[in-house]
Amino acid sequence: MRCIGLPFFALLLVGCASEPMIVTAVHCSEPRPMVCTMDYQPVCGQREDNVRQTYANGCSACGDTEVLGFDQGACPE
């Protein structure tokens, strides 16, 4: 029983020391869009530096190479 508990505890510590996971509803994939429509359906984009920014739509958010993903709706102020 002791042999099982020690590795589990070690994994728990490693998981706590890692960078926080960025959770978004939609992840941007490659290739990134080059041209987007001008429709306004605001999304809240999550950039690599953990800054959240409102974009006009999901296409324009993923067109920014620093954006990892986005949630529907404008970012809270």
PDB file of C-alpha atoms in Angstrom:
ATOM      1  CA  MET A   1       0.000   0.000   0.000  1.00  0.00           C
ATOM      2  CA  ARG A   2       2.882   2.378   0.769  1.00  0.00           C
ATOM      3  CA  CYS A   3       4.405   1.809  -2.664  1.00  0.00           C
ATOM      4  CA  ILE A   4       1.235   3.052  -4.371  1.00  0.00           C
ATOM      5  CA  GLY A   5       0.807   6.133  -2.167  1.00  0.00           C
ATOM      6  CA  LEU A   6       4.273   7.595  -2.705  1.00  0.00           C
ATOM      7  CA  PRO A   7       4.150   7.730  -6.537  1.00  0.00           C
ATOM      8  CA  PHE A   8       0.637   9.199  -6.382  1.00  0.00           C
ATOM      9  CA  PHE A   9       1.833  11.906  -3.978  1.00  0.00           C
ATOM     10  CA  ALA A  10       4.806  12.676  -6.256  1.00  0.00           C
ATOM     11  CA  LEU A  11       2.475  13.058  -9.265  1.00  0.00           C
ATOM     12  CA  LEU A  12       0.244  15.354  -7.242  1.00  0.00           C
ATOM     13  CA  LEU A  13       3.191  17.619  -6.404  1.00  0.00           C
ATOM     14  CA  VAL A  14       4.344  17.707 -10.036  1.00  0.00           C
ATOM     15  CA  GLY A  15       0.832  18.636 -11.148  1.00  0.00           C
ATOM     16  CA  CYS A  16       0.691  21.515  -8.661  1.00  0.00           C
ATOM     17  CA  ALA A  17       4.025  22.930  -9.805  1.00  0.00           C
ATOM     18  CA  SER A  18       3.090  23.175 -13.481  1.00  0.00           C
ATOM     19  CA  GLU A  19       1.846  26.295 -15.264  1.00  0.00           C
ATOM     20  CA  PRO A  20      -1.877  27.031 -14.908  1.00  0.00           C
ATOM     21  CA  MET A  21      -3.944  25.507 -17.680  1.00  0.00           C
ATOM     22  CA  ILE A  22      -5.759  27.950 -19.922  1.00  0.00           C
ATOM     23  CA  VAL A  23      -9.329  26.796 -20.415  1.00  0.00           C
ATOM     24  CA  THR A  24     -11.203  28.167 -23.409  1.00  0.00           C
ATOM     25  CA  ALA A  25     -14.333  26.979 -25.158  1.00  0.00           C
ATOM     26  CA  VAL A  26     -12.753  27.066 -28.648  1.00  0.00           C
ATOM     27  CA  HIS A  27      -9.068  26.456 -29.367  1.00  0.00           C
ATOM     28  CA  CYS A  28      -7.455  28.122 -32.389  1.00  0.00           C
ATOM     29  CA  SER A  29      -5.973  25.655 -34.838  1.00  0.00           C
ATOM     30  CA  GLU A  30      -3.448  25.861 -37.639  1.00  0.00           C
ATOM     31  CA  PRO A  31      -3.481  27.144 -40.278  1.00  0.00           C
ATOM     32  CA  ARG A  32      -4.653  30.482 -38.912  1.00  0.00           C
ATOM     33  CA  PRO A  33      -7.254  32.443 -40.910  1.00  0.00           C
ATOM     34  CA  MET A  34      -5.834  35.095 -43.236  1.00  0.00           C
ATOM     35  CA  VAL A  35      -9.149  36.822 -44.082  1.00  0.00           C
ATOM     36  CA  CYS A  36     -12.245  37.155 -41.890  1.00  0.00           C
ATOM     37  CA  THR A  37     -15.765  38.484 -42.357  1.00  0.00           C
ATOM     38  CA  MET A  38     -16.730  41.788 -40.729  1.00  0.00           C
ATOM     39  CA  ASP A  39     -19.611  40.379 -38.647  1.00  0.00           C
ATOM     40  CA  TYR A  40     -19.770  41.396 -34.992  1.00  0.00           C
ATOM     41  CA  GLN A  41     -20.186  38.426 -32.684  1.00  0.00           C
ATOM     42  CA  PRO A  42     -17.795  39.332 -29.848  1.00  0.00           C
ATOM     43  CA  VAL A  43     -15.508  36.735 -28.317  1.00  0.00           C
ATOM     44  CA  CYS A  44     -13.032  36.905 -25.460  1.00  0.00           C
ATOM     45  CA  GLY A  45      -9.637  35.749 -26.741  1.00  0.00           C
ATOM     46  CA  GLN A  46      -7.001  34.253 -24.436  1.00  0.00           C
ATOM     47  CA  ARG A  47      -3.463  35.177 -25.521  1.00  0.00           C
ATOM     48  CA  GLU A  48      -0.227  33.316 -24.739  1.00  0.00           C
ATOM     49  CA  ASP A  49       0.678  35.930 -22.104  1.00  0.00           C
ATOM     50  CA  ASN A  50      -2.607  35.194 -20.222  1.00  0.00           C
ATOM     51  CA  VAL A  51      -4.118  38.541 -21.282  1.00  0.00           C
ATOM     52  CA  ARG A  52      -7.756  38.400 -22.337  1.00  0.00           C
ATOM     53  CA  GLN A  53      -8.935  40.701 -25.122  1.00  0.00           C
ATOM     54  CA  THR A  54     -12.280  41.175 -26.885  1.00  0.00           C
ATOM     55  CA  TYR A  55     -12.278  40.489 -30.631  1.00  0.00           C
ATOM     56  CA  ALA A  56     -15.079  41.127 -33.145  1.00  0.00           C
ATOM     57  CA  ASN A  57     -15.504  37.396 -33.855  1.00  0.00           C
ATOM     58  CA  GLY A  58     -13.760  34.046 -33.511  1.00  0.00           C
ATOM     59  CA  CYS A  59     -12.077  34.311 -36.886  1.00  0.00           C
ATOM     60  CA  SER A  60     -10.429  37.627 -36.048  1.00  0.00           C
ATOM     61  CA  ALA A  61      -9.381  36.255 -32.642  1.00  0.00           C
ATOM     62  CA  CYS A  62      -7.672  33.215 -34.180  1.00  0.00           C
ATOM     63  CA  GLY A  63      -6.162  35.446 -36.876  1.00  0.00           C
ATOM     64  CA  ASP A  64      -3.975  36.869 -34.070  1.00  0.00           C
ATOM     65  CA  THR A  65      -1.101  34.371 -33.765  1.00  0.00           C
ATOM     66  CA  GLU A  66      -0.768  35.067 -30.022  1.00  0.00           C
ATOM     67  CA  VAL A  67      -4.342  33.901 -29.294  1.00  0.00           C
ATOM     68  CA  LEU A  68      -4.634  30.328 -28.015  1.00  0.00           C
ATOM     69  CA  GLY A  69      -8.431  30.190 -28.005  1.00  0.00           C
ATOM     70  CA  PHE A  70     -11.576  32.097 -27.130  1.00  0.00           C
ATOM     71  CA  ASP A  71     -14.914  32.047 -25.292  1.00  0.00           C
ATOM     72  CA  GLN A  72     -18.161  33.378 -26.727  1.00  0.00           C
ATOM     73  CA  GLY A  73     -19.047  36.900 -25.620  1.00  0.00           C
ATOM     74  CA  ALA A  74     -16.999  39.980 -24.816  1.00  0.00           C
ATOM     75  CA  CYS A  75     -14.398  39.850 -22.058  1.00  0.00           C
ATOM     76  CA  PRO A  76     -15.544  41.121 -18.636  1.00  0.00           C
ATOM     77  CA  GLU A  77     -14.212  44.580 -17.887  1.00  0.00           C
TER      78      GLU A  77
END
